[in-house]
XYZ file of C-alpha atoms in Angstrom:
347
model
C 0.000 0.000 0.000
C 2.852 2.395 0.762
C 4.268 1.634 -2.688
C 0.905 2.371 -4.384
C 0.476 5.574 -2.366
C 3.940 6.746 -3.380
C 3.424 5.791 -7.031
C 0.087 7.604 -7.381
C 1.353 10.629 -5.477
C 4.442 10.994 -7.708
C 2.484 10.376 -10.905
C -0.350 12.778 -10.140
C 1.587 15.336 -8.133
C -0.520 14.716 -5.038
C 2.115 14.228 -2.358
C 1.181 15.610 1.071
C 2.481 18.964 2.197
C 4.615 19.954 5.147
C 3.149 19.479 8.610
C 2.910 22.856 10.345
C 0.799 22.058 13.421
C 2.539 20.808 16.576
C -0.415 18.463 17.099
C -3.688 17.754 15.318
C -5.898 19.325 17.965
C -7.484 22.643 18.848
C -4.459 23.246 21.073
C -2.241 22.796 18.029
C -4.347 25.287 16.053
C -4.154 27.840 18.894
C -0.388 27.424 19.124
C -0.069 27.971 15.381
C -2.135 31.181 15.514
C -0.087 32.455 18.461
C 3.165 31.768 16.591
C 2.570 34.765 14.337
C 2.856 32.647 11.194
C -0.888 32.748 10.650
C -1.791 35.926 8.738
C -4.387 34.898 6.126
C -7.232 33.030 7.793
C -10.206 32.057 5.685
C -13.476 31.041 7.351
C -15.996 28.867 5.527
C -19.341 28.945 7.314
C -22.821 27.529 6.930
C -26.199 27.563 8.631
C -24.828 25.890 11.773
C -23.245 29.138 12.956
C -26.693 30.771 13.167
C -28.751 28.055 14.849
C -28.108 29.423 18.352
C -29.589 32.725 17.134
C -32.863 30.883 16.528
C -32.455 30.318 12.780
C -32.846 26.649 11.780
C -30.262 24.958 9.599
C -31.363 23.124 6.486
C -30.665 19.431 6.905
C -30.811 18.459 10.607
C -33.397 15.641 10.960
C -36.533 16.844 12.712
C -35.387 20.413 13.388
C -33.910 21.490 10.050
C -35.706 23.808 7.662
C -36.337 21.122 5.050
C -37.997 18.898 7.667
C -40.546 21.569 8.612
C -41.993 22.863 5.356
C -45.046 20.599 5.154
C -47.540 23.455 5.582
C -46.318 25.068 2.351
C -47.589 22.104 0.274
C -44.398 21.853 -1.734
C -43.753 19.006 -4.194
C -40.424 18.465 -2.354
C -38.715 20.595 0.332
C -35.960 22.039 -1.875
C -38.590 23.434 -4.283
C -38.947 26.499 -2.071
C -35.484 27.531 -3.292
C -35.856 26.360 -6.925
C -35.900 29.309 -9.311
C -38.343 27.713 -11.769
C -40.772 26.828 -8.991
C -40.422 30.318 -7.472
C -41.358 32.042 -10.733
C -44.613 30.052 -10.870
C -45.348 29.871 -7.131
C -43.588 32.678 -5.207
C -45.975 32.588 -2.238
C -44.225 29.837 -0.185
C -40.840 31.545 -0.399
C -42.138 34.942 0.704
C -44.131 33.353 3.556
C -40.927 31.656 4.731
C -39.015 34.920 4.251
C -41.314 36.614 6.784
C -40.316 33.998 9.366
C -36.580 34.197 8.703
C -36.150 37.804 7.587
C -32.877 39.498 8.612
C -33.139 41.962 11.467
C -35.086 39.655 13.774
C -32.021 37.828 15.095
C -28.755 38.691 16.838
C -25.339 37.424 15.719
C -23.979 34.490 17.692
C -20.746 34.126 19.618
C -19.347 32.392 16.526
C -20.106 35.443 14.367
C -18.249 37.652 16.839
C -15.292 35.256 16.919
C -14.940 35.808 13.168
C -15.198 39.551 13.840
C -12.329 39.179 16.337
C -10.185 37.522 13.683
C -10.779 40.623 11.591
C -10.002 42.960 14.486
C -6.768 41.038 15.135
C -5.767 41.621 11.520
C -5.569 37.963 10.466
C -8.888 37.404 8.655
C -8.389 37.207 4.904
C -12.034 36.563 4.087
C -15.183 34.885 5.360
C -16.978 32.727 2.795
C -20.560 32.240 3.915
C -23.382 30.067 2.631
C -25.830 32.023 4.792
C -28.388 34.576 3.653
C -29.243 35.938 7.114
C -26.723 38.859 6.913
C -25.612 38.222 10.528
C -21.958 38.448 9.489
C -22.621 42.060 8.485
C -24.521 42.771 11.704
C -21.558 41.387 13.671
C -19.241 43.907 12.048
C -17.850 42.372 8.861
C -17.732 44.743 5.900
C -18.475 43.846 2.310
C -14.745 43.532 1.615
C -14.381 40.950 4.403
C -17.222 38.802 3.164
C -18.122 36.575 0.241
C -21.829 35.753 0.441
C -21.577 32.691 -1.769
C -25.309 32.033 -1.836
C -26.307 35.665 -2.072
C -27.962 38.038 0.365
C -31.152 39.878 1.285
C -29.109 43.103 1.205
C -30.348 43.918 -2.313
C -33.080 42.609 -4.640
C -33.604 42.619 -8.405
C -36.393 42.191 -10.912
C -36.234 38.641 -12.302
C -36.827 39.798 -15.886
C -33.563 39.668 -17.808
C -34.801 42.622 -19.860
C -35.266 44.789 -16.779
C -33.245 43.659 -13.729
C -34.126 46.817 -11.791
C -32.497 46.905 -8.348
C -34.420 47.413 -5.103
C -33.247 48.123 -1.572
C -33.499 45.900 1.477
C -35.989 48.352 3.031
C -38.229 48.166 -0.054
C -38.233 44.370 -0.001
C -38.857 44.241 3.746
C -41.912 46.492 3.383
C -43.369 44.224 0.698
C -42.688 41.000 2.592
C -44.201 42.162 5.874
C -47.166 43.736 4.080
C -47.798 40.228 2.686
C -47.624 41.630 -0.833
C -45.851 39.641 -3.539
C -43.084 42.044 -4.677
C -43.578 43.183 -8.263
C -41.331 45.439 -10.299
C -42.756 48.939 -10.672
C -41.103 49.189 -14.085
C -42.277 45.975 -15.773
C -44.511 44.191 -13.213
C -42.312 41.073 -13.096
C -41.460 39.392 -9.807
C -38.748 40.933 -7.666
C -36.490 38.488 -5.811
C -33.929 39.051 -3.059
C -30.403 38.492 -4.366
C -30.084 35.074 -2.773
C -28.957 32.232 -5.016
C -31.680 29.706 -5.792
C -31.075 26.224 -7.151
C -30.751 26.700 -10.895
C -28.981 30.076 -10.639
C -25.306 30.949 -10.927
C -23.309 31.982 -7.886
C -22.157 35.626 -7.753
C -19.230 36.321 -10.078
C -17.259 37.750 -7.134
C -17.278 34.285 -5.549
C -15.265 32.847 -8.445
C -12.865 35.768 -8.841
C -12.124 35.914 -5.112
C -11.303 32.246 -4.619
C -8.547 32.493 -7.247
C -6.810 35.172 -5.202
C -7.693 34.161 -1.646
C -7.238 30.419 -1.355
C -3.674 30.027 -2.714
C -2.528 32.422 0.049
C -4.575 30.910 2.885
C -2.512 29.745 5.870
C -5.410 28.530 8.068
C -8.854 27.371 6.949
C -11.583 27.351 9.613
C -14.754 25.503 8.554
C -17.823 25.902 10.779
C -21.444 24.845 10.747
C -21.665 23.425 7.237
C -22.453 19.964 5.910
C -20.143 20.563 2.925
C -22.723 18.951 0.661
C -23.505 21.821 -1.698
C -21.181 22.454 -4.629
C -19.184 24.371 -5.618
C -18.860 25.743 -2.075
C -17.888 22.349 -0.622
C -14.960 21.984 -3.013
C -13.241 25.063 -1.592
C -11.601 22.953 1.118
C -9.300 21.567 -1.582
C -8.254 25.003 -2.858
C -5.835 25.844 -0.046
C -2.101 24.966 -0.233
C -1.137 21.418 0.797
C 0.565 22.588 3.968
C -2.385 24.770 5.081
C -4.036 23.469 8.281
C -7.796 22.967 8.108
C -9.978 22.869 11.216
C -13.611 21.777 11.266
C -15.845 22.952 14.124
C -19.134 21.136 13.670
C -21.584 18.773 15.331
C -20.388 15.906 13.133
C -17.513 15.048 10.829
C -18.074 16.078 7.245
C -16.206 16.811 4.039
C -13.971 13.771 4.363
C -12.084 12.267 1.432
C -13.596 9.328 -0.407
C -12.622 5.847 0.713
C -10.425 5.225 -2.346
C -8.671 8.575 -2.024
C -8.187 7.994 1.688
C -6.533 4.615 1.078
C -4.065 6.237 -1.278
C -3.424 9.156 1.082
C -4.465 11.957 -1.217
C -7.497 13.883 -2.369
C -8.919 17.264 -1.500
C -11.288 16.014 1.175
C -10.628 16.399 4.886
C -8.619 13.614 6.523
C -8.954 13.322 10.289
C -8.386 9.625 10.925
C -6.033 7.987 8.449
C -2.408 7.155 9.203
C -1.463 9.844 6.697
C -3.429 12.638 8.389
C -1.099 15.607 8.840
C -3.040 18.895 8.796
C -6.766 18.420 9.479
C -8.348 18.953 12.900
C -11.938 18.290 13.963
C -13.620 19.677 17.094
C -17.062 18.170 17.552
C -19.320 20.688 19.279
C -21.652 23.544 18.564
C -19.983 26.362 16.680
C -20.322 28.688 19.675
C -18.709 26.193 22.044
C -15.898 25.455 19.596
C -15.154 29.145 19.081
C -15.186 29.781 22.821
C -12.820 26.852 23.386
C -10.415 28.206 20.760
C -10.725 31.745 22.124
C -9.918 30.429 25.605
C -6.775 28.691 24.315
C -5.758 31.921 22.582
C -6.322 34.019 25.692
C -9.204 35.862 23.996
C -12.100 34.475 26.060
C -12.789 37.539 28.236
C -12.419 39.846 25.234
C -14.848 37.765 23.185
C -17.410 37.619 25.997
C -17.206 41.393 26.422
C -17.595 41.946 22.676
C -20.741 39.799 22.537
C -22.197 41.497 25.624
C -21.494 44.999 24.293
C -22.773 44.360 20.785
C -25.950 42.608 21.937
C -26.669 45.486 24.328
C -26.276 47.940 21.440
C -28.699 45.908 19.303
C -31.230 45.760 22.163
C -30.949 49.520 22.681
C -31.450 50.188 18.986
C -34.485 47.876 18.876
C -35.980 49.575 21.950
C -35.549 52.982 20.317
C -37.318 51.763 17.178
C -40.212 50.386 19.241
C -40.518 53.674 21.150
C -40.526 55.640 17.898
C -43.199 53.355 16.431
C -45.306 53.657 19.596
C -45.014 57.461 19.529
C -46.046 57.575 15.887
C -49.066 55.380 16.641
C -49.993 57.614 19.572
C -49.716 60.756 17.439
C -51.895 59.234 14.749
C -54.456 58.237 17.382
C -54.470 61.748 18.854
C -54.989 63.292 15.431
C -57.913 61.026 14.662
C -59.620 61.591 18.045
C -61.812 64.723 18.525
C -60.415 67.365 20.902
C -62.107 68.464 24.140
C -64.101 71.242 22.443
C -65.333 68.886 19.773
C -66.375 66.333 22.388
C -68.148 69.064 24.382
C -70.116 70.186 21.347
C -71.369 66.640 20.840
C -73.479 67.029 23.963
C -74.837 70.517 23.186
């Protein structure tokens, strides 16, 4: 077997890279970050980083989004995100959008850990499959973020002859008014700029991976099943000596059996005799990030960041509620007759 592994590796140029972690553990990852050699961290994240905010993931049995769509009478769960189905039956998607619309949830500890990587100056980019915009709420800017599956941040008319752009505020007003959004220029449907099955990913996704991944020196993968392509294939885009750490409830993204036997392939390798760079930490994303932050000496700083940012969000929400209540009160006062008018009613 060693002979076959060597032969295939030499022939196909798939020999393993240099081992840079002291040990294949979270402690080894923390030590590597503290060494100062880690300057271009890429995070790949999925729905699992937002579940503690109250947003369901997609595929968890019983609790995932796809397991709880029966009341929409779909032909199959994924149809709610199929572009052809949406164009004929947009109602289920917009009903779901009211339940999951951005602005109703707070970023999680995991989101703020990624923000800390940015603040420490070592985050190259965060590649997200999520459409909840919580990375932005947590403090990542557009330059820090690749929203691989799109975003609610903007919307466009679905007609290729129009494609008029609409703001997040415009779309929110339509969704919560329970009005199917129609283009005011051509009367076609207007869809948030999230990527449906059957649509291309944003062009920036493809241009960015060519520049980002060859320079990555630590890949942190969190809360994703790594089942959706081409996002899942990104784990193989980093250099061969780049450590990859998975923080997730279960192992995922592993190399195929045949590739594992031969000791190569782009998939993650946690258990083979040839494993040299991949680390798995089985836990919730929040717990895994807190454990890593603790090892890095960042725990108190991370806790304070979450506390401060959540307090700011609560304060902002309270101010909005007060403003809405005042507006309602003013409208009520204007519509009610004044004292003189009420007096005249009895004369």
